[in-house]
């Protein structure tokens, strides 16, 4: 497996259907197939009702453009900030409406038996919507002193995936490898930064997507006067429920620092 994979804008070209919606899978051959990520485009004035799954988690990361999500429970505005929506499997029909041209990522994640066992014990109430301003901020020693981080989805709230956002100017994250989780990154805003994985550096800009398999040291850092802002999305690599619980009881994180930070 490679140290990292990156999807550039030219890798995300797609055709719109007659309803103004386009979608392309991101880095389809880079993972074991338990997670599929899609870059989605919705034209202003259009709407889409995404496929629903009874047995998979679906996560939406809204990165660009105004719109709103409607379901049988409520309506949720997507305005000037990054926002997230997690539907209730196939139990609550929902639609995404674009006021402006929109770009967003849809992640579809398999649920293993251990995920369902933990879900039955405790889980986030679905459907769930959260704009970034309503998420909890945290600090971590692998980030610069002026870097802001937010938790969006914590450990075992919804299967074995965790999710957050990092933003900084002229600094960012320099992190030891976490052998127990894979990490994906969705670049937002005016992102213009360097990503280094195990000593190899590439440039990253807004709209792009990357995947760092579990293990290598990595950093996502902006140069002075430049911005780094990205959604990080992580999946626990082990299917063994007891191992996951053992890690949590020890106070260890999936990436060797603190539970649920990236």
CSV table of C-alpha atoms in Angstrom, one decimal:
chain,number,residue,atom,x,y,z
A,1,UNK,CA,0.0,0.0,0.0
A,2,UNK,CA,1.3,3.5,-0.8
A,3,UNK,CA,2.2,6.1,1.8
A,4,UNK,CA,-0.7,8.3,0.7
A,5,UNK,CA,-3.2,8.9,-2.2
A,6,UNK,CA,-4.4,12.2,-3.5
A,7,UNK,CA,-7.3,13.2,-5.7
A,8,UNK,CA,-6.7,16.4,-7.6
A,9,UNK,CA,-9.5,18.6,-9.1
A,10,UNK,CA,-8.9,17.0,-12.6
A,11,UNK,CA,-9.6,13.6,-11.0
A,12,UNK,CA,-13.0,14.8,-9.9
A,13,UNK,CA,-14.5,15.7,-13.3
A,14,UNK,CA,-18.0,14.4,-13.6
A,15,UNK,CA,-21.1,14.8,-15.8
A,16,UNK,CA,-24.3,16.4,-14.5
A,17,UNK,CA,-27.5,14.5,-14.9
A,18,UNK,CA,-30.8,16.1,-16.1
A,19,UNK,CA,-31.5,17.0,-12.5
A,20,UNK,CA,-28.3,19.0,-12.0
A,21,UNK,CA,-26.5,16.5,-9.9
A,22,UNK,CA,-23.0,15.0,-10.6
A,23,UNK,CA,-21.0,12.5,-8.5
A,24,UNK,CA,-17.6,10.8,-8.8
A,25,UNK,CA,-16.0,8.2,-6.5
A,26,UNK,CA,-12.8,9.4,-4.9
A,27,UNK,CA,-9.6,7.2,-4.8
A,28,UNK,CA,-11.7,4.0,-5.5
A,29,UNK,CA,-8.8,1.6,-5.4
A,30,UNK,CA,-6.9,2.9,-2.4
A,31,UNK,CA,-8.8,1.2,0.4
A,32,UNK,CA,-10.2,-2.3,1.3
A,33,UNK,CA,-13.6,-1.4,0.1
A,34,UNK,CA,-15.3,-0.9,3.5
A,35,UNK,CA,-15.4,2.9,2.9
A,36,UNK,CA,-16.5,4.6,-0.3
A,37,UNK,CA,-16.1,8.3,-0.7
A,38,UNK,CA,-17.8,10.5,-3.4
A,39,UNK,CA,-17.3,14.1,-4.5
A,40,UNK,CA,-20.8,15.5,-5.3
A,41,UNK,CA,-21.8,18.5,-7.2
A,42,UNK,CA,-25.3,20.1,-7.2
A,43,UNK,CA,-26.3,23.0,-9.4
A,44,UNK,CA,-28.2,26.0,-7.9
A,45,UNK,CA,-31.9,25.4,-7.9
A,46,UNK,CA,-31.5,21.6,-8.0
A,47,UNK,CA,-32.2,18.9,-5.4
A,48,UNK,CA,-31.1,15.3,-4.9
A,49,UNK,CA,-32.4,12.4,-2.8
A,50,UNK,CA,-29.3,10.2,-2.2
A,51,UNK,CA,-29.5,6.5,-2.1
A,52,UNK,CA,-30.4,5.2,1.4
A,53,UNK,CA,-28.8,2.2,3.1
A,54,UNK,CA,-30.2,0.0,5.9
A,55,UNK,CA,-26.8,-1.4,6.7
A,56,UNK,CA,-24.3,1.4,6.1
A,57,UNK,CA,-23.4,4.7,7.7
A,58,UNK,CA,-23.6,7.7,5.4
A,59,UNK,CA,-21.8,11.0,6.3
A,60,UNK,CA,-22.1,14.3,4.4
A,61,UNK,CA,-19.4,17.0,4.6
A,62,UNK,CA,-20.8,20.2,3.0
A,63,UNK,CA,-17.8,22.2,1.9
A,64,UNK,CA,-18.9,24.8,-0.7
A,65,UNK,CA,-22.2,26.7,-1.6
A,66,UNK,CA,-25.4,27.5,0.2
A,67,UNK,CA,-28.4,25.1,0.4
A,68,UNK,CA,-30.3,23.1,2.9
A,69,UNK,CA,-31.2,19.5,3.8
A,70,UNK,CA,-34.8,18.4,4.5
A,71,UNK,CA,-36.0,15.2,6.0
A,72,UNK,CA,-39.1,14.0,7.8
A,73,UNK,CA,-37.9,15.5,11.0
A,74,UNK,CA,-36.7,19.0,10.1
A,75,UNK,CA,-35.0,21.3,7.6
A,76,UNK,CA,-31.3,22.2,8.1
A,77,UNK,CA,-29.7,25.3,6.5
A,78,UNK,CA,-26.2,25.1,4.9
A,79,UNK,CA,-24.9,28.6,4.9
A,80,UNK,CA,-21.5,30.3,5.2
A,81,UNK,CA,-19.8,27.5,7.2
A,82,UNK,CA,-18.8,23.9,6.9
A,83,UNK,CA,-21.7,21.7,7.9
A,84,UNK,CA,-22.4,18.0,8.4
A,85,UNK,CA,-25.4,15.7,8.1
A,86,UNK,CA,-25.7,12.0,9.0
A,87,UNK,CA,-29.0,10.4,7.9
A,88,UNK,CA,-30.9,7.7,9.9
A,89,UNK,CA,-30.0,4.8,7.6
A,90,UNK,CA,-33.1,4.1,5.4
A,91,UNK,CA,-35.6,5.2,8.1
A,92,UNK,CA,-36.0,8.9,7.2
A,93,UNK,CA,-36.2,10.1,3.6
A,94,UNK,CA,-34.1,13.2,3.0
A,95,UNK,CA,-33.2,15.6,0.2
A,96,UNK,CA,-30.4,18.0,-0.4
A,97,UNK,CA,-31.4,21.3,-2.0
A,98,UNK,CA,-28.9,23.8,-3.6
A,99,UNK,CA,-29.5,27.6,-3.4
A,100,UNK,CA,-26.0,28.1,-4.9
A,101,UNK,CA,-23.8,25.7,-6.8
A,102,UNK,CA,-22.7,23.2,-4.1
A,103,UNK,CA,-19.8,20.8,-3.6
A,104,UNK,CA,-19.8,18.2,-0.9
A,105,UNK,CA,-18.4,14.8,0.0
A,106,UNK,CA,-20.5,11.7,0.8
A,107,UNK,CA,-18.9,8.9,2.7
A,108,UNK,CA,-20.5,5.5,2.8
A,109,UNK,CA,-19.2,3.2,5.5
A,110,UNK,CA,-19.8,-0.5,6.1
A,111,UNK,CA,-21.1,-1.6,9.5
A,112,UNK,CA,-19.4,-4.8,10.9
A,113,UNK,CA,-21.1,-6.9,13.6
A,114,UNK,CA,-19.0,-5.2,16.3
A,115,UNK,CA,-20.2,-1.8,15.0
A,116,UNK,CA,-23.8,-2.9,15.4
A,117,UNK,CA,-23.2,-4.3,18.9
A,118,UNK,CA,-21.7,-1.0,20.0
A,119,UNK,CA,-24.5,0.9,18.1
A,120,UNK,CA,-27.1,-1.0,20.1
A,121,UNK,CA,-25.4,0.0,23.4
A,122,UNK,CA,-25.1,3.7,22.6
A,123,UNK,CA,-25.1,5.9,19.5
A,124,UNK,CA,-25.6,9.4,18.2
A,125,UNK,CA,-29.3,10.1,17.7
A,126,UNK,CA,-30.1,10.2,14.0
A,127,UNK,CA,-30.6,12.1,11.8
A,128,UNK,CA,-27.9,14.4,12.9
A,129,UNK,CA,-27.0,17.9,11.6
A,130,UNK,CA,-24.3,20.1,12.9
A,131,UNK,CA,-22.7,23.3,11.5
A,132,UNK,CA,-19.1,23.8,12.4
A,133,UNK,CA,-19.9,26.7,14.8
A,134,UNK,CA,-21.9,24.3,17.0
A,135,UNK,CA,-19.0,21.8,17.3
A,136,UNK,CA,-16.7,21.5,20.3
A,137,UNK,CA,-13.2,23.1,20.0
A,138,UNK,CA,-10.2,21.3,21.4
A,139,UNK,CA,-6.4,21.7,21.6
A,140,UNK,CA,-3.8,19.0,20.9
A,141,UNK,CA,0.0,19.0,21.4
A,142,UNK,CA,0.7,18.0,17.7
A,143,UNK,CA,-0.8,21.2,16.4
A,144,UNK,CA,0.5,24.8,16.3
A,145,UNK,CA,-0.4,27.2,19.1
A,146,UNK,CA,-2.8,29.2,16.9
A,147,UNK,CA,-4.4,26.2,15.2
A,148,UNK,CA,-8.1,25.6,15.9
A,149,UNK,CA,-9.6,22.1,15.9
A,150,UNK,CA,-13.2,20.9,16.3
A,151,UNK,CA,-14.7,17.5,17.1
A,152,UNK,CA,-17.7,16.6,14.9
A,153,UNK,CA,-18.0,12.8,15.6
A,154,UNK,CA,-16.3,11.1,18.5
A,155,UNK,CA,-15.3,7.6,19.2
A,156,UNK,CA,-18.0,4.9,19.0
A,157,UNK,CA,-20.8,7.5,18.5
A,158,UNK,CA,-21.5,6.0,15.1
A,159,UNK,CA,-19.7,2.8,14.3
A,160,UNK,CA,-15.9,3.0,14.5
A,161,UNK,CA,-15.4,6.2,12.6
A,162,UNK,CA,-14.3,9.6,14.0
A,163,UNK,CA,-14.5,13.1,12.4
A,164,UNK,CA,-13.2,16.6,12.9
A,165,UNK,CA,-12.0,19.8,11.4
A,166,UNK,CA,-8.6,21.7,11.6
A,167,UNK,CA,-8.0,25.3,10.6
A,168,UNK,CA,-4.9,27.5,10.8
A,169,UNK,CA,-2.8,30.2,9.1
A,170,UNK,CA,0.9,29.6,8.7
A,171,UNK,CA,0.9,26.4,10.8
A,172,UNK,CA,-1.1,23.2,11.2
A,173,UNK,CA,-0.7,19.6,12.4
A,174,UNK,CA,2.5,17.6,12.7
A,175,UNK,CA,1.5,14.2,13.9
A,176,UNK,CA,3.1,10.8,14.7
A,177,UNK,CA,1.6,7.9,12.8
A,178,UNK,CA,-1.5,6.3,14.2
A,179,UNK,CA,-1.4,2.6,13.4
A,180,UNK,CA,-5.0,1.9,14.3
A,181,UNK,CA,-6.8,4.3,12.0
A,182,UNK,CA,-6.9,5.3,8.3
A,183,UNK,CA,-7.3,9.0,7.6
A,184,UNK,CA,-9.0,10.9,4.8
A,185,UNK,CA,-8.7,14.7,4.3
A,186,UNK,CA,-11.1,17.0,2.5
A,187,UNK,CA,-9.5,20.4,1.8
A,188,UNK,CA,-11.8,23.4,2.2
A,189,UNK,CA,-11.9,27.3,2.2
A,190,UNK,CA,-8.8,28.8,0.8
A,191,UNK,CA,-6.6,25.8,1.6
A,192,UNK,CA,-3.0,26.2,0.3
A,193,UNK,CA,-0.7,23.9,2.3
A,194,UNK,CA,1.8,21.1,2.2
A,195,UNK,CA,1.0,17.6,3.2
A,196,UNK,CA,4.0,15.4,4.2
A,197,UNK,CA,3.6,11.7,4.8
A,198,UNK,CA,6.7,9.7,6.0
A,199,UNK,CA,9.0,12.4,4.6
A,200,UNK,CA,7.4,12.8,1.2
A,201,UNK,CA,5.7,16.2,0.6
A,202,UNK,CA,2.9,17.2,-1.8
A,203,UNK,CA,1.0,20.4,-2.2
A,204,UNK,CA,-2.8,20.5,-1.3
A,205,UNK,CA,-5.4,23.0,-2.3
A,206,UNK,CA,-9.1,23.6,-1.7
A,207,UNK,CA,-11.5,21.0,-3.1
A,208,UNK,CA,-9.0,18.2,-3.1
A,209,UNK,CA,-9.1,14.9,-1.2
A,210,UNK,CA,-6.4,12.7,0.2
A,211,UNK,CA,-6.0,9.3,2.0
A,212,UNK,CA,-3.3,8.4,4.4
A,213,UNK,CA,-3.3,4.7,5.3
A,214,UNK,CA,-2.8,3.8,8.9
A,215,UNK,CA,0.8,4.0,10.1
A,216,UNK,CA,3.1,6.7,8.8
A,217,UNK,CA,4.0,10.0,10.4
A,218,UNK,CA,2.2,12.9,8.6
A,219,UNK,CA,1.8,16.7,8.7
A,220,UNK,CA,-0.6,19.1,7.1
A,221,UNK,CA,1.0,22.6,7.5
A,222,UNK,CA,0.5,26.0,5.7
A,223,UNK,CA,3.4,28.3,5.0
A,224,UNK,CA,3.3,31.9,6.4
A,225,UNK,CA,0.4,33.8,4.9
A,226,UNK,CA,-1.3,30.6,3.7
A,227,UNK,CA,-4.3,28.7,5.1
A,228,UNK,CA,-4.9,25.1,6.0
A,229,UNK,CA,-8.4,24.0,6.6
A,230,UNK,CA,-9.6,20.4,6.2
A,231,UNK,CA,-12.1,17.9,7.4
A,232,UNK,CA,-10.3,14.8,8.7
A,233,UNK,CA,-12.3,11.5,8.7
A,234,UNK,CA,-10.8,8.4,10.3
A,235,UNK,CA,-11.8,4.7,10.3
A,236,UNK,CA,-10.6,2.2,12.9
A,237,UNK,CA,-8.7,-0.4,11.1
A,238,UNK,CA,-9.5,-3.4,13.3
A,239,UNK,CA,-12.8,-5.3,13.2
A,240,UNK,CA,-12.2,-6.7,16.7
A,241,UNK,CA,-14.5,-5.0,19.2
A,242,UNK,CA,-12.6,-6.1,22.3
A,243,UNK,CA,-9.4,-4.5,20.9
A,244,UNK,CA,-11.2,-1.2,20.4
A,245,UNK,CA,-12.5,-1.3,24.0
A,246,UNK,CA,-9.1,-2.2,25.3
A,247,UNK,CA,-7.5,0.8,23.6
A,248,UNK,CA,-10.2,3.1,25.1
A,249,UNK,CA,-9.8,1.7,28.6
A,250,UNK,CA,-6.0,2.3,28.4
A,251,UNK,CA,-6.7,6.0,27.6
A,252,UNK,CA,-5.0,5.6,24.3
A,253,UNK,CA,-6.3,7.0,21.0
A,254,UNK,CA,-6.7,5.4,17.7
A,255,UNK,CA,-3.7,7.5,16.6
A,256,UNK,CA,-1.6,7.2,19.8
A,257,UNK,CA,-2.3,10.6,21.3
A,258,UNK,CA,-5.7,11.4,22.8
A,259,UNK,CA,-9.0,9.8,22.1
A,260,UNK,CA,-10.7,11.2,18.9
A,261,UNK,CA,-8.2,13.9,17.9
A,262,UNK,CA,-6.5,14.2,14.6
